[in-house]
Coordinates of C-alpha atoms (C1' of nucleotides) in Angstrom, one line a residue:
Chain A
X1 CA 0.0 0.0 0.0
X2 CA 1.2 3.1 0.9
X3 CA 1.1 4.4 -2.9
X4 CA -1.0 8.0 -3.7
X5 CA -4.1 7.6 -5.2
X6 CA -4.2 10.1 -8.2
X7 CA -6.9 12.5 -7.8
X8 CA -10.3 12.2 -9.7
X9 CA -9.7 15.6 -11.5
X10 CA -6.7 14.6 -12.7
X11 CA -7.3 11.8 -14.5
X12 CA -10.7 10.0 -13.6
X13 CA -10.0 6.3 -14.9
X14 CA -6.4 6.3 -13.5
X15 CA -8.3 7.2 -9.8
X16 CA -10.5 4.1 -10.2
X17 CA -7.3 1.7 -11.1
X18 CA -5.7 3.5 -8.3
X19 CA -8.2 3.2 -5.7
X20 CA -8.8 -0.8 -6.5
X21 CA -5.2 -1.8 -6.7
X22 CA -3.4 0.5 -3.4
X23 CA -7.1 -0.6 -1.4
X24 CA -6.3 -4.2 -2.5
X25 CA -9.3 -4.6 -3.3
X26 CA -8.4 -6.8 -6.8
X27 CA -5.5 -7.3 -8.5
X28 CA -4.7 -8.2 -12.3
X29 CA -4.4 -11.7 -12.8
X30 CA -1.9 -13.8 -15.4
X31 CA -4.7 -14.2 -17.6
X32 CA -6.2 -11.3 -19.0
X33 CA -9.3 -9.7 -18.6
X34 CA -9.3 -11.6 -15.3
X35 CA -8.5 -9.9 -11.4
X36 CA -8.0 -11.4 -8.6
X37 CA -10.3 -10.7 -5.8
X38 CA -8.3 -9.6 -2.6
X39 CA -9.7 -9.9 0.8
X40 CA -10.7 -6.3 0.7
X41 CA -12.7 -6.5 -2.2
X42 CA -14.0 -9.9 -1.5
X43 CA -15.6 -8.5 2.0
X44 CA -17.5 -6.4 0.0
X45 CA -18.7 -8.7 -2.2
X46 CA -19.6 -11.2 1.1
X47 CA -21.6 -8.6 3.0
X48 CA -23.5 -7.8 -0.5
X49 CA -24.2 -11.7 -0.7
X50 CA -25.3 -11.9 2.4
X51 CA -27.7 -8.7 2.5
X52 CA -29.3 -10.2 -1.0
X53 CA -29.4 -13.8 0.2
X54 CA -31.6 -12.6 3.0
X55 CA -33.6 -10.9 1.1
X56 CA -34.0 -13.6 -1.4
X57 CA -35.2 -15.8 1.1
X58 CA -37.6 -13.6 2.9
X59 CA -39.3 -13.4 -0.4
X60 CA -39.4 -17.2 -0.7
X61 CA -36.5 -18.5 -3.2
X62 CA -33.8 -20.9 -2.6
X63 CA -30.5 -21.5 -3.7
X64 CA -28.9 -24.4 -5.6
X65 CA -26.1 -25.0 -8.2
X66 CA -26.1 -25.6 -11.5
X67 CA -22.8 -26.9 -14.2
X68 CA -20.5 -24.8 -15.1
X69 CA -20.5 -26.0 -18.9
X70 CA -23.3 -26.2 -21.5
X71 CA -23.4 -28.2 -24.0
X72 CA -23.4 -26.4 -27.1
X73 CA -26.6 -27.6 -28.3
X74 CA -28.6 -25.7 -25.6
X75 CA -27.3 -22.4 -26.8
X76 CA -28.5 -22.5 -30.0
X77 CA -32.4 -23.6 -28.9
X78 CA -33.3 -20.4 -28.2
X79 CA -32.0 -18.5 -31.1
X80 CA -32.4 -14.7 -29.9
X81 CA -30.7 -15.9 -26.8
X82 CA -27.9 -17.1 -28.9
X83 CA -27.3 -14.1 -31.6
X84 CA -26.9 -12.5 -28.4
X85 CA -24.4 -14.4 -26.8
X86 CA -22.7 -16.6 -29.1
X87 CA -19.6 -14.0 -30.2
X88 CA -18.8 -13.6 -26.2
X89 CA -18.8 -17.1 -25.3
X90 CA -15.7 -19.0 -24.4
X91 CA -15.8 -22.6 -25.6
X92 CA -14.0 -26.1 -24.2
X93 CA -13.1 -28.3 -26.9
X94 CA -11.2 -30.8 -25.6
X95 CA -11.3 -32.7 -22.0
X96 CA -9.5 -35.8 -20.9
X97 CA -6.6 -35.5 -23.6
X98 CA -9.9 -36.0 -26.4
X99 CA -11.5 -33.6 -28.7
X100 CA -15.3 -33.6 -27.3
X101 CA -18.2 -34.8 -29.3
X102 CA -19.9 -31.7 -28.7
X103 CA -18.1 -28.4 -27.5
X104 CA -19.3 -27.3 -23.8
X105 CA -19.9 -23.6 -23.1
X106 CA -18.3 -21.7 -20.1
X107 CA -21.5 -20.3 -19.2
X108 CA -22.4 -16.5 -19.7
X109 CA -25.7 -16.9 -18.1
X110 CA -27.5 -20.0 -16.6
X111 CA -30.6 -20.0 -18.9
X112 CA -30.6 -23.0 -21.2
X113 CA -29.0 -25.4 -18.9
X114 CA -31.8 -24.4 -16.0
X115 CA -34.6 -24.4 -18.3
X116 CA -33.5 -27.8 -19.4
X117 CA -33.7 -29.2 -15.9
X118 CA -36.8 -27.3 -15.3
X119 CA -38.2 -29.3 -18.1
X120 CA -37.6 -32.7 -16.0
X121 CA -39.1 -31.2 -12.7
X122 CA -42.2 -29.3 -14.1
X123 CA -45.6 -31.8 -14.9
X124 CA -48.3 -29.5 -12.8
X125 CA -49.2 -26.1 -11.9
X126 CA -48.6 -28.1 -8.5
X127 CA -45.0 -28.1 -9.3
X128 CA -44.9 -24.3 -9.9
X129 CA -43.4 -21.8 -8.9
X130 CA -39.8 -22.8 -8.9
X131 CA -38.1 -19.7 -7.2
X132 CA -34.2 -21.2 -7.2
X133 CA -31.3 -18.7 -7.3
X134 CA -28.2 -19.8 -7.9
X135 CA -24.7 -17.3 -6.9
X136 CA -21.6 -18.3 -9.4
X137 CA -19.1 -17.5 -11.7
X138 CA -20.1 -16.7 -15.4
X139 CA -17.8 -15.6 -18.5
X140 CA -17.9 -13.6 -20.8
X141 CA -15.3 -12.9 -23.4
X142 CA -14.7 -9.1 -23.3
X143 CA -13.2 -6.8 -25.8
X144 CA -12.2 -4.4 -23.5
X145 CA -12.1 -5.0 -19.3
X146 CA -12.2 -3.4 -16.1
X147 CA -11.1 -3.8 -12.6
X148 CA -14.9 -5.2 -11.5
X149 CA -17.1 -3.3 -13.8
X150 CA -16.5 -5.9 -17.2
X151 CA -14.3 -8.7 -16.7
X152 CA -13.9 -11.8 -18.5
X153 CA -14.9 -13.9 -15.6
X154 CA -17.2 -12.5 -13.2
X155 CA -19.4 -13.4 -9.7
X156 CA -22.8 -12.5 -9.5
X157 CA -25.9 -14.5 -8.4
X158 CA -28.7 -15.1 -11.4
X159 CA -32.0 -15.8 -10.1
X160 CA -34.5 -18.3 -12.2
X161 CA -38.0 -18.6 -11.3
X162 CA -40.7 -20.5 -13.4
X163 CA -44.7 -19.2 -12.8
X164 CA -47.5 -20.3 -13.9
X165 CA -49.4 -17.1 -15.8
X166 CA -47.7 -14.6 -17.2
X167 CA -48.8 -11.7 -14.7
X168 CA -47.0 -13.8 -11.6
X169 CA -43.7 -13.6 -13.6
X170 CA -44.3 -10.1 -14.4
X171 CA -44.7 -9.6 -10.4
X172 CA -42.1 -11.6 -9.3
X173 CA -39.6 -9.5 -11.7
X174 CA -40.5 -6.4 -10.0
X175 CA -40.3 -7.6 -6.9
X176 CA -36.8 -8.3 -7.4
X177 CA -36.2 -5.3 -8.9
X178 CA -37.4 -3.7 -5.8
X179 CA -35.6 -5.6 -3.8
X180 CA -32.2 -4.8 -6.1
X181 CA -33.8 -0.9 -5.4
X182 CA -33.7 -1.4 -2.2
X183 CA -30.1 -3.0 -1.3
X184 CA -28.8 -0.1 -3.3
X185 CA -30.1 2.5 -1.9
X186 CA -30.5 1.6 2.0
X187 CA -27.4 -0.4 2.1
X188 CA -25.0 0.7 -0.6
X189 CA -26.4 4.2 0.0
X190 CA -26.4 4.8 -3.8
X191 CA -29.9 6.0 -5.4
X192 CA -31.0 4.4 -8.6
X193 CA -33.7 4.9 -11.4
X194 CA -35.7 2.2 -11.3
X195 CA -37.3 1.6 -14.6
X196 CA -38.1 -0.3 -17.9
X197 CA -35.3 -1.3 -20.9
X198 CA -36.0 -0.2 -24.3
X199 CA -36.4 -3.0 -26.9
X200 CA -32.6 -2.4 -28.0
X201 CA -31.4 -2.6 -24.7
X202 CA -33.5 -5.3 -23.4
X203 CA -31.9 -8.9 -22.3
X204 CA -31.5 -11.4 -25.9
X205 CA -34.6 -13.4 -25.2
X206 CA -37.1 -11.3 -22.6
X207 CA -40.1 -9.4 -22.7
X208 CA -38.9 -7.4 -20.7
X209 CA -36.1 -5.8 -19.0
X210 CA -36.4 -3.9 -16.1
X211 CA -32.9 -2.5 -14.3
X212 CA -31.7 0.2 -11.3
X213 CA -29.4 3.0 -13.1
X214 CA -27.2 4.9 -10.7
X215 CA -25.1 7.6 -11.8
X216 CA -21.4 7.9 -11.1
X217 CA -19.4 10.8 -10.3
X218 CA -17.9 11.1 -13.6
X219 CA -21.1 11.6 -15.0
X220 CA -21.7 8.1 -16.2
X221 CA -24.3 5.9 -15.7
X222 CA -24.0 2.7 -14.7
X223 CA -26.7 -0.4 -14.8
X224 CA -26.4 -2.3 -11.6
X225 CA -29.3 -4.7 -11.5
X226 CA -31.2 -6.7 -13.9
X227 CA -34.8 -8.5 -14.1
X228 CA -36.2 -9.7 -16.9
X229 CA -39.6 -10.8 -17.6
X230 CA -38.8 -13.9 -20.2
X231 CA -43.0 -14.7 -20.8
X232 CA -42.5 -18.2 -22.8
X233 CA -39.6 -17.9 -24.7
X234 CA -37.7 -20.4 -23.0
X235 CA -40.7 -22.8 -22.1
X236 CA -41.2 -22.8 -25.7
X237 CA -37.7 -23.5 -26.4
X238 CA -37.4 -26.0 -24.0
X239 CA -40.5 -27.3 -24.2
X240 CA -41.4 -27.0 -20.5
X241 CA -44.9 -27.1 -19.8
X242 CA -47.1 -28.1 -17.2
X243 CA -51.1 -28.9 -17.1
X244 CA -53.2 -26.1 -15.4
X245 CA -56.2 -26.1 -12.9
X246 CA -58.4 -26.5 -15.9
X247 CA -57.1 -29.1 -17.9
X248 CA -54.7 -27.9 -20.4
X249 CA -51.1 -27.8 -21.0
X250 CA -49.6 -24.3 -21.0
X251 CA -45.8 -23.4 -22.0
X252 CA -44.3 -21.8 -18.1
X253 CA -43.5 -18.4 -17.6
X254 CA -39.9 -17.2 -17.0
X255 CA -38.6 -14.5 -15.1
X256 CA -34.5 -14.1 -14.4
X257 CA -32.3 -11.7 -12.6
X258 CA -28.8 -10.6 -11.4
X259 CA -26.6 -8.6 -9.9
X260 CA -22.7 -8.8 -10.0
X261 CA -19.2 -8.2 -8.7
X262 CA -20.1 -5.0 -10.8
X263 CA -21.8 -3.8 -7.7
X264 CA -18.5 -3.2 -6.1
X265 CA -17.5 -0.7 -8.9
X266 CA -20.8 1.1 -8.7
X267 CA -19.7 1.4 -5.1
X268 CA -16.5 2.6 -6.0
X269 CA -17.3 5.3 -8.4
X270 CA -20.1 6.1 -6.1
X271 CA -18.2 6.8 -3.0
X272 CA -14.7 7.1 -3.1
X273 CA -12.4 9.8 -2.9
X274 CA -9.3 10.9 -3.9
X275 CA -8.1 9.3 -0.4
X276 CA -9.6 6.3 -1.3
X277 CA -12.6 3.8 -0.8
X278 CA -15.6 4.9 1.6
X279 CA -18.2 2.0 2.1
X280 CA -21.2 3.0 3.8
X281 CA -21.7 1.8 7.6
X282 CA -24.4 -0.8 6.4
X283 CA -22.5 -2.5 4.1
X284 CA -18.9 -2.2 5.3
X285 CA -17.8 -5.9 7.1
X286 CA -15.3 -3.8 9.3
X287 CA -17.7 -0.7 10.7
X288 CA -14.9 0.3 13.2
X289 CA -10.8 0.0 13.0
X290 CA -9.3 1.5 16.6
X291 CA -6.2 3.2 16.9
X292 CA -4.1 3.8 19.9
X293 CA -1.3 6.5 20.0
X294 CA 0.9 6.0 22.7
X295 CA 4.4 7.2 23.9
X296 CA 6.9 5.0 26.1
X297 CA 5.6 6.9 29.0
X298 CA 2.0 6.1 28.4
X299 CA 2.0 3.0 26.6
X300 CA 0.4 0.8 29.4
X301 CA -2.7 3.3 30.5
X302 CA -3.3 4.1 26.7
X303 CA -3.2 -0.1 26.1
X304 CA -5.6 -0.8 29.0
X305 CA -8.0 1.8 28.2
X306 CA -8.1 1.0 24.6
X307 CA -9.0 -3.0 25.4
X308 CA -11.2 -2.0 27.3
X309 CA -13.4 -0.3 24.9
X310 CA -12.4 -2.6 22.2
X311 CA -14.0 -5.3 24.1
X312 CA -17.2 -3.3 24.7
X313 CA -17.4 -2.6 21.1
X314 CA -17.0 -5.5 19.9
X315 CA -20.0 -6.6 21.6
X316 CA -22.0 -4.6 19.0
X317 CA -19.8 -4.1 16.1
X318 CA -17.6 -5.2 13.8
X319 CA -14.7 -3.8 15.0
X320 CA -10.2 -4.5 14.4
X321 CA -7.6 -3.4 16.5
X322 CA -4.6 -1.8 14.7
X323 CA -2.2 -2.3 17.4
X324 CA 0.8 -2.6 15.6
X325 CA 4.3 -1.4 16.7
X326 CA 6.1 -0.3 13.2
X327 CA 3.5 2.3 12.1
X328 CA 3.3 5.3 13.1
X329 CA -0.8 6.9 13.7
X330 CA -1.2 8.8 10.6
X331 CA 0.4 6.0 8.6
X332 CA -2.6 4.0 9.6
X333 CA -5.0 6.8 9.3
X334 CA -4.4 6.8 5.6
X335 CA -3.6 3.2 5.3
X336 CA -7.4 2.7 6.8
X337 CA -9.2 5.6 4.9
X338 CA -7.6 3.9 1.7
X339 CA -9.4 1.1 2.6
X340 CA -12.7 2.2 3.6
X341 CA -13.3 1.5 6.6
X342 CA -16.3 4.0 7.9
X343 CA -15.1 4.8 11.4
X344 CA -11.7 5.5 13.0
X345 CA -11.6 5.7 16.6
X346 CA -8.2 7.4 17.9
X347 CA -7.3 6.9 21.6
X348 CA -4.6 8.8 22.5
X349 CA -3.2 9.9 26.8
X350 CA -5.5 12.8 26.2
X351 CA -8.4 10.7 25.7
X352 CA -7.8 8.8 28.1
X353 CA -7.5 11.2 31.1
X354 CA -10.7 12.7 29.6
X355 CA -12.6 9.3 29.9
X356 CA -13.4 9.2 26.0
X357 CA -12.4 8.5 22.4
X358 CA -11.9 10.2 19.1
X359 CA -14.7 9.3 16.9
X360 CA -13.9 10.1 12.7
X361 CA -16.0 9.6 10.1
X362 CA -14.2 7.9 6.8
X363 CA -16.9 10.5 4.4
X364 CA -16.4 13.9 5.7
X365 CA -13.5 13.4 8.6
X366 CA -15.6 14.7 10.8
X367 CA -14.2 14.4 14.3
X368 CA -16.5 13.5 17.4
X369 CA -15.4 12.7 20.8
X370 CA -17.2 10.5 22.1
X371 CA -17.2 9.5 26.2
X372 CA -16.9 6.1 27.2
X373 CA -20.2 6.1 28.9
X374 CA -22.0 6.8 25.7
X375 CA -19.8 4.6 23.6
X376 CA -22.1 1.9 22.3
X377 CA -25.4 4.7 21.2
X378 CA -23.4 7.2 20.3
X379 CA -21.5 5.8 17.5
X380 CA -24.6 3.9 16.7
X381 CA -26.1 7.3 15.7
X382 CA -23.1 8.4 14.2
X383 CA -23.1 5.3 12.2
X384 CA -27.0 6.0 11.6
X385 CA -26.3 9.4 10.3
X386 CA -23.1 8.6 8.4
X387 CA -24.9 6.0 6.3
X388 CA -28.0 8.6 5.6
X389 CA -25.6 11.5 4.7
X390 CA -23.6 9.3 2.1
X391 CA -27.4 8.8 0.5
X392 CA -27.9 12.2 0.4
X393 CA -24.9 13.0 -0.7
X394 CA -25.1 10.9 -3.5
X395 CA -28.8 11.8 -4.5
X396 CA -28.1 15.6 -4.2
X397 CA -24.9 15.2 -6.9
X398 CA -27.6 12.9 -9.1
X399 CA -30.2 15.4 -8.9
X400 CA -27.7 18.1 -9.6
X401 CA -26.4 16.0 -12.9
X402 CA -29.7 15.1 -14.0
X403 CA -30.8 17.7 -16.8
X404 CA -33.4 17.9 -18.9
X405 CA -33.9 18.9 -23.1
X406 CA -35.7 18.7 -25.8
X407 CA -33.2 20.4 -28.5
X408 CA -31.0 17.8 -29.9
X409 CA -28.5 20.5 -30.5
X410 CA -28.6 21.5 -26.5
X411 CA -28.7 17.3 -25.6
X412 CA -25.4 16.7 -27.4
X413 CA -24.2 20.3 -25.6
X414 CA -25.1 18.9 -22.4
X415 CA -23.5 15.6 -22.9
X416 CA -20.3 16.8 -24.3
X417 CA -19.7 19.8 -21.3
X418 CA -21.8 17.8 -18.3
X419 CA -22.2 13.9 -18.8
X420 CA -25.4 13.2 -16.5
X421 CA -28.6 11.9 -17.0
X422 CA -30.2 14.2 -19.4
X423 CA -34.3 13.3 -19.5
X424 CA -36.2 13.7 -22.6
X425 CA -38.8 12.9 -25.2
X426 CA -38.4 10.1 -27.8
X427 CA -41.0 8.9 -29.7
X428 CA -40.2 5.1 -29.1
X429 CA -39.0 4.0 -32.3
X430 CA -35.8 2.1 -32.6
X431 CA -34.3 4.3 -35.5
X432 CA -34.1 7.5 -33.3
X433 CA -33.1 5.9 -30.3
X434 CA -29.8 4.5 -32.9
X435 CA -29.2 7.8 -34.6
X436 CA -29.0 9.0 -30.9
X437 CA -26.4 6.6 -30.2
X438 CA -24.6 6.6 -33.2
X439 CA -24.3 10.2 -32.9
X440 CA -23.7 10.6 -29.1
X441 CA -22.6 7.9 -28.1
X442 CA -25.7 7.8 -25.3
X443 CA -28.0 5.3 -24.7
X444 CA -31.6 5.2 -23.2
X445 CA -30.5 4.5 -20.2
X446 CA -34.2 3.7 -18.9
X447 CA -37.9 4.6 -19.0
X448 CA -38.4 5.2 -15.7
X449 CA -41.9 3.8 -14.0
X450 CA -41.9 7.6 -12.0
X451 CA -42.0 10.1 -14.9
X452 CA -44.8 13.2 -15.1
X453 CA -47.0 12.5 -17.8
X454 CA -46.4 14.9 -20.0
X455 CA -46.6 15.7 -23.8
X456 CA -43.5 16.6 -26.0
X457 CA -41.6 16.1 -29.1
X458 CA -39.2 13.1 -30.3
X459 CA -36.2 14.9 -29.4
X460 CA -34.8 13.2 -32.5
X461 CA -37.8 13.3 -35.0
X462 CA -40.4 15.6 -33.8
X463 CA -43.0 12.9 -33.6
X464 CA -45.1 12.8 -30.2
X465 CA -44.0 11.8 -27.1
X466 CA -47.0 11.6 -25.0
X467 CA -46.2 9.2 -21.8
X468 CA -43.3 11.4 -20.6
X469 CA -39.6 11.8 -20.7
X470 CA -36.6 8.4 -20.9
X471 CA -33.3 8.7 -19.3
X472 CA -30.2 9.2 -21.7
X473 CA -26.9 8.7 -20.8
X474 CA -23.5 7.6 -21.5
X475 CA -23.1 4.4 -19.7
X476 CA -20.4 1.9 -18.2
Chain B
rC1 C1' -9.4 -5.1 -34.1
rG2 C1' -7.6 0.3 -34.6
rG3 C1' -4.7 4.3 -31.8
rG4 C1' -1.2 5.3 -27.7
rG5 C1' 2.1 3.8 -23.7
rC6 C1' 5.2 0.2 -21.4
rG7 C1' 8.2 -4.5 -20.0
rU8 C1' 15.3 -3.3 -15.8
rA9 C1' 14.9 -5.9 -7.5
rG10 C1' 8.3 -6.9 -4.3
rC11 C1' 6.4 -1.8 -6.2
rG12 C1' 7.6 2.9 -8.9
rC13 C1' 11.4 4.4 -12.0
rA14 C1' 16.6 6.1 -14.2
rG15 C1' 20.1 4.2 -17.5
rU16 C1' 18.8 2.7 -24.0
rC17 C1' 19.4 8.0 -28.4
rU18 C1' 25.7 8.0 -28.4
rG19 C1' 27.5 -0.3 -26.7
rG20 C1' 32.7 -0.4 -22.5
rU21 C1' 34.5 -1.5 -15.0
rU22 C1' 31.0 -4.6 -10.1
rA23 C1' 23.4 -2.1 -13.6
rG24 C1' 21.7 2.5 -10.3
rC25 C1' 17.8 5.5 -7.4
rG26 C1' 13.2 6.0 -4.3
rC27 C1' 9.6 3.2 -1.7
rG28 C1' 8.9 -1.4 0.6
rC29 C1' 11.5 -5.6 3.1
rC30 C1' 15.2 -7.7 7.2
rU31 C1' 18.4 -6.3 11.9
rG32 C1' 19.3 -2.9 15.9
rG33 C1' 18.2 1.7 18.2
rU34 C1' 15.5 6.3 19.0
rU35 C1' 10.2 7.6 17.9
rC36 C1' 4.5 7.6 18.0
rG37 C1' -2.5 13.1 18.2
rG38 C1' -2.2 13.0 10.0
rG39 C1' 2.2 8.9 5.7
rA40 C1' 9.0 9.1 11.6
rC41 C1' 14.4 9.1 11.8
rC42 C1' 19.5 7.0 12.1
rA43 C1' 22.8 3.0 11.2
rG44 C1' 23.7 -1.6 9.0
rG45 C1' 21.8 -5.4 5.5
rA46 C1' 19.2 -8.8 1.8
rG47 C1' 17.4 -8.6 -3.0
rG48 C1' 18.0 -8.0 -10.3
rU49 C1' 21.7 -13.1 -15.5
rC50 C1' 17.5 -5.8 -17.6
rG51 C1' 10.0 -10.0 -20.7
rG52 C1' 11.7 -14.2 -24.2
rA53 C1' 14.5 -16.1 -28.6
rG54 C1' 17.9 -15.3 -32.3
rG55 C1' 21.6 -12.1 -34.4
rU56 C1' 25.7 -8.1 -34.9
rU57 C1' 30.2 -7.2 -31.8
rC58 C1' 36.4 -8.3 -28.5
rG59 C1' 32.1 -6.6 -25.5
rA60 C1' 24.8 -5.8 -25.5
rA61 C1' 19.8 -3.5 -20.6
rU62 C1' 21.7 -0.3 -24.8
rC63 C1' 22.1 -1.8 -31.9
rC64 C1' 19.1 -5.3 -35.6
rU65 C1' 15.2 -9.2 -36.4
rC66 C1' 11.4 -12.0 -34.5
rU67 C1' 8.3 -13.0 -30.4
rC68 C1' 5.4 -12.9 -25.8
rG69 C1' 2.7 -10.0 -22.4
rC70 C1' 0.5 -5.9 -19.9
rC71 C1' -1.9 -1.0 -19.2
rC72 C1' -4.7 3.2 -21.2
rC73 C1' -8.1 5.4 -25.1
rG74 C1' -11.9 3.9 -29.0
rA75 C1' -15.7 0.0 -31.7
rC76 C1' -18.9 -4.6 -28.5
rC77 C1' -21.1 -5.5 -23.5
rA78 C1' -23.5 -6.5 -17.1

RNA sequence: CGGGGCGUAGCGCAGUCUGGUUAGCGCGCCUGGUUCGGGACCAGGAGGUCGGAGGUUCGAAUCCUCUCGCCCCGACCA
């Protein structure tokens, strides 16, 4: 560690790199378009996992496993969901010193090989609904990576639930979409959009996509959560069916979803500073590092005091002792800040003849002492407020980058000086969302379900617009 | 795949143009001591066949040919 971070106005992307590698959270692997995830960055992927996995449960799904290879022929059943995968895909030819009959996919996505299982275990609207999520690794064959937001091999956890009409599928995709609103917001403190995918942007093979869209600081935005509505495309490819209430024999309804390791970039560029990684109280796995400063002389009362707390706060947080001898306190104060973690509590002789400790907040390095009396509620509010503030924070700078326009001339302006979401009209045809993207480079980024009705112009082709304005931006 | 940058100690780099002692510097690491409220200091020490292969030469990190790999920026994508 120990390395300077080079500051977000300087040079934006380098910052990123910077603040992954010195925070250890990831490091570049032999093979490329692959990282390592350190113990940093893998604490923050735990603590998501675990937040989601309760949720997931509360609302009723299970976990299992399914194989990491799929066999060739499953990809190309369901041929949207092919065209839309097959140039990404990496591909196993040979096992056991032998070329293989049939070539075996890494999986990019779970799909085919579930649906074809689903297929053995579905006879009965009985049997339904399946609610299984599975967490795993998927590739996908990247042009271009980066450090957690696109690499070739990534974690995530991919949802796959089977229902039996179409409108359960369609309510079981929002309610994970809620649930993806909800993690990001309350626990990674970062708001989102929560809308509906234009037909472009929509998953190969669904009817549709819904996502969360959060914005980063550069001005980008950045999808980090999926749910797709997949009606009976895969039923149908798959022939899964199963024989209803009445009688007859109906293809299933699909739904899927995911989040992945991505999360931990949206984190990144959500948060962090130019002294490093801030993770919000909620979703940080070490709330608390403590840090004596001692002299020869005071060493012993300093030592006792500190243990002391430590062991009362460890009784309600999650809390590490950084008692060691070869650094100096401000080497750890940066050392820690680079790192994340959202409190620092400094016990110095001062402290201790005062009966208290040095509260600092990793956001705003806000000092509060804090007497040992109120130790345990205190920082719990601190830790309260901290979390709230970091929303706020984050909301305010997307409200402030969110602009609206409906001259074409003015939207590319706005892109080009000010990134941000930029709302508009758009007349939902597929040509002028393209020309828009061709030209800009910026996508619809959603069509969010909370828009004013309102009547405008196709920002593109004049045409009416009558349910409201979409989201445009440039995107990760 | 196009454009740019780069491979020399664990990390960051200098040395390469203009070939010539034992390949340097900073950080980190090890040992000992003094330190400790925002990246401590002193002393001593360990560590590199210069990405790889071939060639030119009395002599190559340095020149030539080939090759491998990485990072950044663009086209594709979560």
């Amino acid at each position: 560690m120990a390395e300077r971070i080079t500051p977000r106005s300087e040079d934006f992307g380098r910052w990123y790199t910077d603040l992954v590698i010195q925070g250890q959270l990831a490091d570049y692997s032999p093979v490329k378009g692959c990282m390592v995830i350190r113990p940093n960055g893998y604490a923050i992927w735990e603590r998501m996992q675990q937040v989601l996995d309760n949720m997931f449960k509360e609302t009723g799904h299970v976990n299992a496993y399914f194989p990491l290879f799929i066999p060739e022929s499953f990809m190309k059943k369901e041929a949207e969901h092919v065209e839309g995968f097959a140039p990404e895909c990496a591909i196993v030819t040979h096992g056991g010193g032998e070329k293989l009959e049939e070539p075996l996919y890494v999986r990019p996505t779970s799909e085919t090989i579930i649906w074809s299982m689903y297929k053995k275990w579905i006879m009965s609207y009985r049997d339904l609904p399946i609610l299984i999520n599975q967490w795993a690794n998927v590739v996908r064959w990247e042009m271009r990576t980066r450090l957690f937001l696109r690499t070739t091999e990534f974690l995530w956890q991919e949802g796959h639930t089977a229902h039996s009409t179409f409108e359960e599928a369609e309510e079981e995709t929002l309610k994970i979409l809620e649930i993806y609103r909800k993690f990001a917001e309350e626990y990674m403190a970062m708001p989102v959009i929560v809308g509906r995918k234009s037909e472009a942007e929509k998953f190969a093979g669904a009817k549709h996509t819904y996502s969360i869209e959060a914005l980063m600081q550069d001005g980008k935005a950045l999808q980090a959560g999926t749910s797709h509505n997949l009606g009976q495309n895969f039923a149908r490819a798959f022939d899964v069916t199963f024989q209803d209430k009445d009688g007859s024999v109906k293809h299933v309804y699909a739904t899927s979803w995911g989040v992945s390791t991505r999360l931990i970039g949206a984190l990144l560029l959500t948060h962090g500073d130019d002294s490093g990684v801030v993770i919000p109280p909620r979703l940080a796995q070490t709330q608390i590092v403590v840090i004596p400063i001692w002299q020869e002389a005071t060493r012993q009362p300093v030592f006792d005091f500190t243990n002391r707390v430590f062991r009362q706060l460890q009784d309600h947080f999650s809390v590490k002792l950084d008692d060691r001898d070869q650094y100096k306190p401000g080497y750890k104060f940066t050392e820690w800040e680079m790192v994340g973690v959202p409190l620092r509590i400094e016990i110095g002789p001062r402290d201790v003849e005062n009966n208290q400790v040095m509260v600092v907040r990793r956001d705003n390095r806000s000092k509060t002492p804090v007497g040992i009396d109120e130790l345990v509620t205190r920082i719990e509010q601190i830790l309260t407020v901290m979390q709230q503030e970091m929303y706020q924070r984050a909301l305010d700078f997307q409200k402030a980058n969110t602009h609206r326009s409906d001259n074409y001339q003015e939207f590319k302006r706005i892109l080009e000086e000010k990134g941000g979401f930029i709302e508009a009209h758009w007349c939902g045809s597929a040509e002028c969302e393209e020309k828009i993207k061709d030209e800009t480079k910026a996508t619809i980024r959603t069509i969010p379900f909370q828009r004013e009705i309102e009547a405008g112009n196709c920002l593109i082709c004049g045409k009416d617009s009558d349910d409201g304005r979409v989201i445009f931006a440039k995107a990760y």
